[in-house]
Amino acid sequence: MAAPLEKLKIFSIDTIQMRTFHITWLMFFVCFFGWFGLAPLMPTIRADLGLTKSQVGNIIIASVSGTIIARLVIGRLCDTWGPRKTAIRLLLLGSLPVFLVGLSKDYTSFLLFRLAISVIGGSFVITQFHTSLMFAPAIKGTANAITGGWGNLGGGVTNMVMPVIFAVIVGFGYTKQEAWRYAMILPGLMMLGVAYLYFRYTKDTPNGNFDEIGYNKKDSKTDWSVLGDWRIWALTLAYGMCFGMEITFDNVASLHFVDTFQLSQGSAGFWAGIFGFMNLFARALGGIISDKAGAWFGMRGKGWLLALMLLAEGIGLLLFAQAGSLVVAIVAMLSFALFLKMANGATYGIVPFINEKNTGLVSGIVGAGGNLGGMMFGFLFKSDSISYVQAFTYIGYVVIAISCIVMLTRFTRQPAAEDAPVTTPVAVS
């Protein structure tokens, strides 16, 4: 029987574990690309549909709200269907609102399409669940952080690429009102392509798909007793502060740079893209350091590390909010982005060890917390009485408060019988 890999071989696709590793982060990447493909085009969409600040805020809230329920449901589906079937079905169904959002003619229809598109954000849970099945405990944090980070990279790439696609379409003679609609065809096609790759080249586990190896939990009851575990709620709060802030910033960054620093849509998208592009390494770095902290100091060390990263993120947000020039704002953005994305990785460096019999459910709960945080932050950005600068300031203070809660939480793990003790840091190749 095949076993979970003990070492990451980043440049290899020779094994089912590594093929699944690369396809599952790519799946999350294209979903993230489609999920936030509209964000860098919002200056044009706002003018086209005549949206008010409050309506833009509602759209931001809708863009993350559907994912809250989706992540809870998808976590359970991963436990029953398996991650492979769950991913394929999500990609196929999720591509429909991505293709069709261009039919929006007013605020209400656009809001509903944005809500429907948000469901594909649940792809993150599949990525984390699937990766956890493929790798040994010593490198789960690293593997989860890399797949999550490279998937989140879609948010940076879409901020950079979609304004270019928009400009190309305009260059062919289409109006701006037509161009943003046609631009969304690309992410829809990307999702269909990755659905085929997932079907053709992945397995649920190193030993085969759930139905091939006799794995069946369809008749089992969901173990809701996990809801009584405070550690899960501490991680949910933490993820709301880091990933919740990430998706909020993905949504508002272009508008903030256009309105505050008078940048063009293309330039604003570029700088917003730099924020997302840091996922290329920052989330993975958080996971790697989390694994090393776990090797040296145990689960408590993983918790302390997460708390310190959240504290640094909160301080960086306060500096960003008070930036008086574009240069200072960019430097502050890069600072808080680094710790925010490392905190994402550090959070899911802990998640797989909290309740190993219900990994999918725990992943879904914590993942939903990220979107719940994004939804709550969205209310600040829709208020007519609160400026974007004030909103960033308030969020910074909240993140710092949550970092203190995480610091006081005692994270422990009850190892599974088959797990070997982790005594040394892991190498990544």
Tab-separated table of C-alpha atoms in Angstrom:
chain	number	residue	atom	x	y	z
A	1	MET	CA	0.000	0.000	0.000
A	2	ALA	CA	1.147	3.518	-0.807
A	3	ALA	CA	1.852	5.779	2.140
A	4	PRO	CA	1.642	9.558	2.574
A	5	LEU	CA	4.815	11.237	1.401
A	6	GLU	CA	7.415	12.174	4.019
A	7	LYS	CA	9.077	14.790	1.811
A	8	LEU	CA	7.842	17.400	-0.642
A	9	LYS	CA	9.335	17.108	-4.129
A	10	ILE	CA	8.044	20.359	-5.572
A	11	PHE	CA	9.292	19.808	-9.126
A	12	SER	CA	8.028	16.235	-9.411
A	13	ILE	CA	4.798	14.801	-10.818
A	14	ASP	CA	5.981	11.184	-10.756
A	15	THR	CA	3.724	10.090	-7.902
A	16	ILE	CA	-0.018	10.359	-7.369
A	17	GLN	CA	0.698	12.439	-4.260
A	18	MET	CA	2.646	15.082	-6.176
A	19	ARG	CA	0.269	15.104	-9.153
A	20	THR	CA	-2.598	15.670	-6.756
A	21	PHE	CA	-0.567	18.314	-4.917
A	22	HIS	CA	-0.094	20.380	-8.068
A	23	ILE	CA	-3.591	19.915	-9.479
A	24	THR	CA	-5.327	20.750	-6.207
A	25	TRP	CA	-3.510	24.085	-5.787
A	26	LEU	CA	-4.215	24.836	-9.450
A	27	MET	CA	-7.891	24.103	-8.816
A	28	PHE	CA	-7.972	26.628	-5.980
A	29	PHE	CA	-5.989	29.090	-8.119
A	30	VAL	CA	-8.535	29.149	-10.959
A	31	CYS	CA	-11.419	29.313	-8.493
A	32	PHE	CA	-9.751	32.274	-6.763
A	33	PHE	CA	-9.122	33.838	-10.176
A	34	GLY	CA	-12.824	33.569	-11.027
A	35	TRP	CA	-13.944	34.492	-7.513
A	36	PHE	CA	-12.131	37.849	-7.572
A	37	GLY	CA	-11.946	38.424	-11.318
A	38	LEU	CA	-14.472	41.233	-10.999
A	39	ALA	CA	-12.689	43.079	-8.157
A	40	PRO	CA	-10.071	44.953	-10.268
A	41	LEU	CA	-12.798	45.915	-12.749
A	42	MET	CA	-15.057	47.446	-10.089
A	43	PRO	CA	-14.207	51.072	-10.988
A	44	THR	CA	-15.682	50.406	-14.455
A	45	ILE	CA	-18.553	48.279	-13.146
A	46	ARG	CA	-19.410	50.909	-10.541
A	47	ALA	CA	-19.754	53.532	-13.252
A	48	ASP	CA	-21.581	51.190	-15.662
A	49	LEU	CA	-24.253	50.121	-13.163
A	50	GLY	CA	-24.369	53.433	-11.267
A	51	LEU	CA	-23.496	51.866	-7.916
A	52	THR	CA	-23.403	53.800	-4.656
A	53	LYS	CA	-20.814	53.207	-1.920
A	54	SER	CA	-23.413	51.288	0.092
A	55	GLN	CA	-24.250	49.084	-2.889
A	56	VAL	CA	-20.563	48.403	-3.536
A	57	GLY	CA	-20.289	47.413	0.131
A	58	ASN	CA	-23.213	45.028	-0.212
A	59	ILE	CA	-21.539	43.460	-3.236
A	60	ILE	CA	-18.330	43.010	-1.248
A	61	ILE	CA	-20.317	41.297	1.513
A	62	ALA	CA	-22.134	39.075	-0.987
A	63	SER	CA	-18.853	38.109	-2.662
A	64	VAL	CA	-17.698	36.343	0.509
A	65	SER	CA	-20.993	35.390	2.191
A	66	GLY	CA	-21.919	32.348	0.101
A	67	THR	CA	-18.538	30.829	0.818
A	68	ILE	CA	-19.292	30.639	4.550
A	69	ILE	CA	-22.002	28.016	4.037
A	70	ALA	CA	-20.168	26.464	1.096
A	71	ARG	CA	-17.053	25.745	3.161
A	72	LEU	CA	-19.062	24.041	5.892
A	73	VAL	CA	-20.941	21.903	3.368
A	74	ILE	CA	-17.880	21.112	1.262
A	75	GLY	CA	-15.925	20.001	4.328
A	76	ARG	CA	-18.612	17.395	4.967
A	77	LEU	CA	-18.787	16.402	1.290
A	78	CYS	CA	-15.047	15.776	1.275
A	79	ASP	CA	-15.564	13.313	4.131
A	80	THR	CA	-18.344	11.505	2.224
A	81	TRP	CA	-17.808	11.861	-1.542
A	82	GLY	CA	-14.060	12.336	-1.356
A	83	PRO	CA	-12.150	15.466	-2.412
A	84	ARG	CA	-11.872	14.419	-6.079
A	85	LYS	CA	-15.613	14.189	-6.805
A	86	THR	CA	-16.288	17.268	-4.683
A	87	ALA	CA	-13.747	19.336	-6.610
A	88	ILE	CA	-14.994	18.293	-10.054
A	89	ARG	CA	-18.623	19.037	-9.243
A	90	LEU	CA	-17.777	22.396	-7.680
A	91	LEU	CA	-15.734	23.450	-10.722
A	92	LEU	CA	-18.469	22.482	-13.182
A	93	LEU	CA	-21.329	24.110	-11.285
A	94	GLY	CA	-19.276	27.098	-10.136
A	95	SER	CA	-18.264	27.995	-13.678
A	96	LEU	CA	-21.897	28.799	-14.573
A	97	PRO	CA	-22.286	32.091	-12.627
A	98	VAL	CA	-18.752	33.068	-13.679
A	99	PHE	CA	-19.749	32.713	-17.346
A	100	LEU	CA	-23.157	34.355	-16.862
A	101	VAL	CA	-22.342	37.353	-14.630
A	102	GLY	CA	-21.906	39.403	-17.797
A	103	LEU	CA	-25.683	39.268	-18.248
A	104	SER	CA	-26.121	41.594	-15.251
A	105	LYS	CA	-27.953	44.785	-16.158
A	106	ASP	CA	-28.479	46.380	-12.747
A	107	TYR	CA	-27.385	46.327	-9.112
A	108	THR	CA	-29.727	43.515	-8.030
A	109	SER	CA	-28.790	41.045	-10.745
A	110	PHE	CA	-25.079	41.762	-10.294
A	111	LEU	CA	-25.406	41.268	-6.520
A	112	LEU	CA	-27.060	37.864	-6.997
A	113	PHE	CA	-24.429	36.702	-9.482
A	114	ARG	CA	-21.674	37.868	-7.103
A	115	LEU	CA	-23.292	35.851	-4.323
A	116	ALA	CA	-23.481	32.755	-6.542
A	117	ILE	CA	-19.843	33.113	-7.614
A	118	SER	CA	-18.765	33.262	-3.961
A	119	VAL	CA	-19.586	29.564	-3.551
A	120	ILE	CA	-16.429	28.600	-5.463
A	121	GLY	CA	-14.392	29.976	-2.565
A	122	GLY	CA	-15.211	26.662	-0.880
A	123	SER	CA	-12.557	25.129	-3.114
A	124	PHE	CA	-10.021	26.031	-0.437
A	125	VAL	CA	-11.388	23.358	1.905
A	126	ILE	CA	-10.967	20.725	-0.810
A	127	THR	CA	-7.359	21.761	-1.353
A	128	GLN	CA	-6.490	21.575	2.336
A	129	PHE	CA	-8.363	18.300	2.886
A	130	HIS	CA	-6.856	16.637	-0.184
A	131	THR	CA	-3.323	17.732	0.661
A	132	SER	CA	-3.689	16.434	4.221
A	133	LEU	CA	-4.499	12.952	2.860
A	134	MET	CA	-1.397	12.868	0.685
A	135	PHE	CA	1.370	13.862	3.111
A	136	ALA	CA	2.780	12.631	6.404
A	137	PRO	CA	2.088	14.576	9.630
A	138	ALA	CA	5.569	16.101	9.729
A	139	ILE	CA	4.962	18.073	6.542
A	140	LYS	CA	1.194	18.577	6.499
A	141	GLY	CA	1.605	22.198	7.592
A	142	THR	CA	4.142	22.898	4.877
A	143	ALA	CA	2.158	21.118	2.159
A	144	ASN	CA	-1.114	22.787	3.169
A	145	ALA	CA	0.533	26.204	3.262
A	146	ILE	CA	2.087	25.839	-0.180
A	147	THR	CA	-1.090	24.595	-1.873
A	148	GLY	CA	-3.168	27.233	-0.087
A	149	GLY	CA	-0.678	29.993	-0.874
A	150	TRP	CA	-0.263	29.123	-4.525
A	151	GLY	CA	-4.038	28.858	-4.819
A	152	ASN	CA	-4.505	32.244	-3.165
A	153	LEU	CA	-2.017	33.561	-5.707
A	154	GLY	CA	-4.981	33.591	-8.082
A	155	GLY	CA	-6.183	36.697	-6.249
A	156	GLY	CA	-2.992	38.543	-7.132
A	157	VAL	CA	-2.808	37.316	-10.693
A	158	THR	CA	-6.433	38.201	-11.406
A	159	ASN	CA	-5.874	41.764	-10.130
A	160	MET	CA	-3.013	42.124	-12.587
A	161	VAL	CA	-4.385	40.157	-15.535
A	162	MET	CA	-8.060	41.101	-15.685
A	163	PRO	CA	-7.409	44.833	-16.309
A	164	VAL	CA	-5.085	43.790	-19.172
A	165	ILE	CA	-7.720	41.470	-20.647
A	166	PHE	CA	-10.246	44.292	-20.248
A	167	ALA	CA	-7.933	46.704	-22.094
A	168	VAL	CA	-7.323	44.195	-24.912
A	169	ILE	CA	-11.051	43.709	-25.424
A	170	VAL	CA	-11.548	47.490	-25.516
A	171	GLY	CA	-8.696	47.640	-28.035
A	172	PHE	CA	-10.700	45.381	-30.338
A	173	GLY	CA	-13.403	48.023	-30.484
A	174	TYR	CA	-15.769	46.962	-27.716
A	175	THR	CA	-17.064	49.467	-25.182
A	176	LYS	CA	-15.946	49.408	-21.552
A	177	GLN	CA	-19.448	48.275	-20.597
A	178	GLU	CA	-19.078	45.260	-22.882
A	179	ALA	CA	-15.438	44.533	-22.075
A	180	TRP	CA	-15.814	43.723	-18.372
A	181	ARG	CA	-18.593	41.267	-19.245
A	182	TYR	CA	-16.614	39.414	-21.923
A	183	ALA	CA	-13.503	39.334	-19.721
A	184	MET	CA	-15.205	36.901	-17.308
A	185	ILE	CA	-15.385	34.201	-19.988
A	186	LEU	CA	-11.685	33.428	-19.434
A	187	PRO	CA	-11.899	32.306	-15.773
A	188	GLY	CA	-14.957	30.194	-16.622
A	189	LEU	CA	-12.981	28.342	-19.300
A	190	MET	CA	-10.052	27.902	-16.900
A	191	MET	CA	-12.346	26.209	-14.384
A	192	LEU	CA	-13.624	23.740	-16.975
A	193	GLY	CA	-10.060	22.869	-17.995
A	194	VAL	CA	-8.988	22.141	-14.425
A	195	ALA	CA	-12.116	20.028	-13.844
A	196	TYR	CA	-10.822	17.711	-16.565
A	197	LEU	CA	-7.341	17.590	-14.995
A	198	TYR	CA	-8.839	16.748	-11.608
A	199	PHE	CA	-10.920	13.943	-13.147
A	200	ARG	CA	-8.086	12.507	-15.201
A	201	TYR	CA	-5.010	12.735	-12.986
A	202	THR	CA	-5.948	12.738	-9.264
A	203	LYS	CA	-7.004	10.205	-6.643
A	204	ASP	CA	-8.618	10.758	-3.245
A	205	THR	CA	-5.793	9.026	-1.356
A	206	PRO	CA	-2.389	7.512	-2.180
A	207	ASN	CA	-4.139	4.123	-2.348
A	208	GLY	CA	-7.019	5.167	-4.619
A	209	ASN	CA	-10.401	6.862	-4.547
A	210	PHE	CA	-12.766	6.436	-1.613
A	211	ASP	CA	-15.085	4.103	-3.546
A	212	GLU	CA	-12.115	2.013	-4.735
A	213	ILE	CA	-10.672	1.380	-1.281
A	214	GLY	CA	-13.999	0.839	0.480
A	215	TYR	CA	-13.972	4.140	2.318
A	216	ASN	CA	-17.570	5.064	3.038
A	217	LYS	CA	-18.891	7.556	5.553
A	218	LYS	CA	-22.176	8.305	3.793
A	219	ASP	CA	-24.213	6.739	6.566
A	220	SER	CA	-22.176	8.137	9.419
A	221	LYS	CA	-23.400	11.066	11.454
A	222	THR	CA	-21.512	14.325	11.532
A	223	ASP	CA	-19.559	14.564	14.778
A	224	TRP	CA	-20.821	17.932	15.917
A	225	SER	CA	-19.086	17.451	19.252
A	226	VAL	CA	-16.111	19.223	17.675
A	227	LEU	CA	-18.065	22.457	18.134
A	228	GLY	CA	-17.342	22.211	21.846
A	229	ASP	CA	-13.601	22.438	21.275
A	230	TRP	CA	-12.427	25.974	22.017
A	231	ARG	CA	-9.252	25.473	19.966
A	232	ILE	CA	-11.360	25.258	16.809
A	233	TRP	CA	-13.040	28.565	17.597
A	234	ALA	CA	-9.705	30.225	18.360
A	235	LEU	CA	-8.451	29.104	14.951
A	236	THR	CA	-11.708	30.259	13.362
A	237	LEU	CA	-11.211	33.727	14.853
A	238	ALA	CA	-7.579	33.745	13.757
A	239	TYR	CA	-8.459	32.784	10.199
A	240	GLY	CA	-11.137	35.454	10.123
A	241	MET	CA	-8.433	37.998	10.893
A	242	CYS	CA	-5.905	36.842	8.300
A	243	PHE	CA	-7.787	35.256	5.396
A	244	GLY	CA	-10.842	37.408	6.107
A	245	MET	CA	-8.675	40.507	5.750
A	246	GLU	CA	-7.047	39.073	2.628
A	247	ILE	CA	-10.282	38.622	0.695
A	248	THR	CA	-11.524	41.994	1.952
A	249	PHE	CA	-8.394	43.696	0.660
A	250	ASP	CA	-8.668	41.824	-2.654
A	251	ASN	CA	-12.140	43.329	-3.000
A	252	VAL	CA	-11.421	46.937	-1.973
A	253	ALA	CA	-7.764	47.515	-2.890
A	254	SER	CA	-8.358	48.756	-6.436
A	255	LEU	CA	-11.147	51.079	-5.350
A	256	HIS	CA	-9.034	52.370	-2.454
A	257	PHE	CA	-6.035	53.138	-4.667
A	258	VAL	CA	-8.247	54.788	-7.306
A	259	ASP	CA	-10.188	56.929	-4.829
A	260	THR	CA	-7.391	57.768	-2.350
A	261	PHE	CA	-4.348	58.086	-4.606
A	262	GLN	CA	-6.106	58.819	-7.947
A	263	LEU	CA	-4.499	55.890	-9.774
A	264	SER	CA	-5.849	54.519	-13.036
A	265	GLN	CA	-7.761	51.228	-12.997
A	266	GLY	CA	-4.762	49.438	-14.514
A	267	SER	CA	-2.237	50.868	-12.011
A	268	ALA	CA	-4.542	50.191	-9.074
A	269	GLY	CA	-4.967	46.605	-10.253
A	270	PHE	CA	-1.189	46.205	-10.483
A	271	TRP	CA	-0.566	47.269	-6.890
A	272	ALA	CA	-3.505	45.234	-5.638
A	273	GLY	CA	-2.003	42.322	-7.553
A	274	ILE	CA	1.338	42.732	-5.768
A	275	PHE	CA	-0.532	42.159	-2.509
A	276	GLY	CA	-1.944	38.877	-3.792
A	277	PHE	CA	1.276	37.871	-5.536
A	278	MET	CA	3.013	37.546	-2.180
A	279	ASN	CA	1.153	34.263	-1.774
A	280	LEU	CA	3.822	32.822	-4.066
A	281	PHE	CA	6.007	32.416	-0.990
A	282	ALA	CA	4.511	34.034	2.134
A	283	ARG	CA	1.801	31.499	2.999
A	284	ALA	CA	4.206	28.634	2.334
A	285	LEU	CA	6.767	30.326	4.552
A	286	GLY	CA	4.209	30.461	7.354
A	287	GLY	CA	3.529	26.742	7.005
A	288	ILE	CA	7.211	25.823	6.895
A	289	ILE	CA	8.005	27.856	10.005
A	290	SER	CA	4.928	26.382	11.704
A	291	ASP	CA	6.193	22.852	11.061
A	292	LYS	CA	9.601	23.774	12.453
A	293	ALA	CA	8.019	25.416	15.495
A	294	GLY	CA	6.020	22.228	16.012
A	295	ALA	CA	9.163	20.100	15.760
A	296	TRP	CA	11.015	22.209	18.303
A	297	PHE	CA	8.269	23.353	20.697
A	298	GLY	CA	5.257	21.154	19.936
A	299	MET	CA	1.733	22.400	19.256
A	300	ARG	CA	2.156	25.206	21.767
A	301	GLY	CA	4.964	26.598	19.625
A	302	LYS	CA	2.677	26.549	16.577
A	303	GLY	CA	0.103	28.547	18.529
A	304	TRP	CA	2.596	31.149	19.735
A	305	LEU	CA	3.901	31.592	16.212
A	306	LEU	CA	0.388	32.215	14.866
A	307	ALA	CA	-0.304	34.779	17.590
A	308	LEU	CA	2.878	36.727	16.824
A	309	MET	CA	2.088	36.784	13.093
A	310	LEU	CA	-1.391	38.154	13.772
A	311	LEU	CA	0.065	40.827	16.057
A	312	ALA	CA	2.482	41.943	13.329
A	313	GLU	CA	-0.359	41.955	10.781
A	314	GLY	CA	-2.467	44.211	12.992
A	315	ILE	CA	0.368	46.693	13.494
A	316	GLY	CA	1.015	46.740	9.726
A	317	LEU	CA	-2.649	47.470	9.049
A	318	LEU	CA	-2.541	50.476	11.380
A	319	LEU	CA	0.496	51.810	9.524
A	320	PHE	CA	-1.231	51.280	6.162
A	321	ALA	CA	-4.326	53.138	7.333
A	322	GLN	CA	-2.264	56.182	8.335
A	323	ALA	CA	-0.123	56.256	5.159
A	324	GLY	CA	-0.074	59.770	3.730
A	325	SER	CA	1.483	58.902	0.376
A	326	LEU	CA	1.375	56.082	-2.148
A	327	VAL	CA	4.962	55.026	-1.399
A	328	VAL	CA	4.307	54.714	2.335
A	329	ALA	CA	1.039	52.898	1.641
A	330	ILE	CA	2.774	50.350	-0.600
A	331	VAL	CA	5.525	49.677	1.948
A	332	ALA	CA	2.974	49.263	4.740
A	333	MET	CA	0.815	47.049	2.515
A	334	LEU	CA	3.736	44.726	1.781
A	335	SER	CA	4.532	44.567	5.505
A	336	PHE	CA	1.097	43.567	6.721
A	337	ALA	CA	0.591	41.327	3.681
A	338	LEU	CA	3.680	39.285	4.590
A	339	PHE	CA	2.490	38.516	8.109
A	340	LEU	CA	-1.156	38.115	7.062
A	341	LYS	CA	-0.302	35.435	4.514
A	342	MET	CA	2.162	33.728	6.849
A	343	ALA	CA	-0.642	33.629	9.435
A	344	ASN	CA	-2.858	31.904	6.843
A	345	GLY	CA	-0.239	29.188	6.479
A	346	ALA	CA	0.388	28.928	10.227
A	347	THR	CA	-3.345	28.497	10.906
A	348	TYR	CA	-3.582	25.485	8.614
A	349	GLY	CA	-0.332	24.202	10.055
A	350	ILE	CA	-2.438	23.561	13.182
A	351	VAL	CA	-5.834	22.572	11.717
A	352	PRO	CA	-4.989	18.978	10.598
A	353	PHE	CA	-3.943	18.044	14.155
A	354	ILE	CA	-6.946	19.358	16.083
A	355	ASN	CA	-9.309	16.432	15.386
A	356	GLU	CA	-7.849	13.956	12.932
A	357	LYS	CA	-11.079	11.924	12.674
A	358	ASN	CA	-12.972	14.975	11.407
A	359	THR	CA	-10.352	16.843	9.388
A	360	GLY	CA	-12.812	17.847	6.671
A	361	LEU	CA	-15.322	19.270	9.122
A	362	VAL	CA	-12.679	21.162	11.107
A	363	SER	CA	-11.152	22.506	7.884
A	364	GLY	CA	-14.595	23.653	6.791
A	365	ILE	CA	-15.386	25.406	10.084
A	366	VAL	CA	-12.070	27.244	10.234
A	367	GLY	CA	-12.237	28.038	6.513
A	368	ALA	CA	-15.750	29.431	6.934
A	369	GLY	CA	-14.374	31.649	9.684
A	370	GLY	CA	-12.132	33.304	7.134
A	371	ASN	CA	-15.104	34.267	5.016
A	372	LEU	CA	-17.163	35.272	8.047
A	373	GLY	CA	-14.379	37.694	8.929
A	374	GLY	CA	-14.424	39.032	5.371
A	375	MET	CA	-18.197	39.479	5.520
A	376	MET	CA	-18.046	41.356	8.843
A	377	PHE	CA	-15.275	43.617	7.565
A	378	GLY	CA	-17.437	44.310	4.520
A	379	PHE	CA	-19.986	46.120	6.682
A	380	LEU	CA	-17.312	48.655	7.615
A	381	PHE	CA	-16.559	49.379	3.958
A	382	LYS	CA	-20.210	49.873	3.006
A	383	SER	CA	-20.912	52.470	5.683
A	384	ASP	CA	-21.338	56.021	4.439
A	385	SER	CA	-20.128	57.353	7.807
A	386	ILE	CA	-16.870	55.335	7.905
A	387	SER	CA	-14.072	56.030	5.442
A	388	TYR	CA	-11.865	53.287	4.057
A	389	VAL	CA	-8.987	54.654	6.156
A	390	GLN	CA	-11.068	54.397	9.327
A	391	ALA	CA	-12.178	50.881	8.381
A	392	PHE	CA	-8.572	49.698	8.000
A	393	THR	CA	-7.754	51.253	11.391
A	394	TYR	CA	-10.602	49.504	13.197
A	395	ILE	CA	-9.663	46.168	11.637
A	396	GLY	CA	-6.048	46.604	12.743
A	397	TYR	CA	-7.122	46.933	16.378
A	398	VAL	CA	-9.422	43.895	16.125
A	399	VAL	CA	-6.616	41.766	14.655
A	400	ILE	CA	-4.328	42.728	17.544
A	401	ALA	CA	-7.032	41.761	20.068
A	402	ILE	CA	-7.524	38.344	18.442
A	403	SER	CA	-3.766	37.748	18.465
A	404	CYS	CA	-3.914	37.991	22.274
A	405	ILE	CA	-6.709	35.407	22.409
A	406	VAL	CA	-4.699	33.012	20.247
A	407	MET	CA	-1.641	33.516	22.447
A	408	LEU	CA	-3.671	32.444	25.502
A	409	THR	CA	-5.128	29.356	23.797
A	410	ARG	CA	-3.409	26.072	24.596
A	411	PHE	CA	-3.064	24.024	21.414
A	412	THR	CA	-2.435	20.315	21.941
A	413	ARG	CA	-2.608	17.236	19.782
A	414	GLN	CA	-3.499	13.617	20.506
A	415	PRO	CA	-1.360	11.739	17.925
A	416	ALA	CA	-2.935	8.973	15.892
A	417	ALA	CA	-1.542	5.541	16.593
A	418	GLU	CA	0.161	5.288	13.247
A	419	ASP	CA	1.878	8.649	13.536
A	420	ALA	CA	5.566	8.656	14.198
A	421	PRO	CA	6.780	11.285	16.666
A	422	VAL	CA	7.976	14.491	15.070
A	423	THR	CA	11.376	15.350	16.448
A	424	THR	CA	13.214	17.173	13.693
A	425	PRO	CA	12.398	19.952	11.251
A	426	VAL	CA	11.397	18.888	7.751
A	427	ALA	CA	13.271	19.622	4.549
A	428	VAL	CA	11.525	20.737	1.376
A	429	SER	CA	12.993	20.002	-2.016
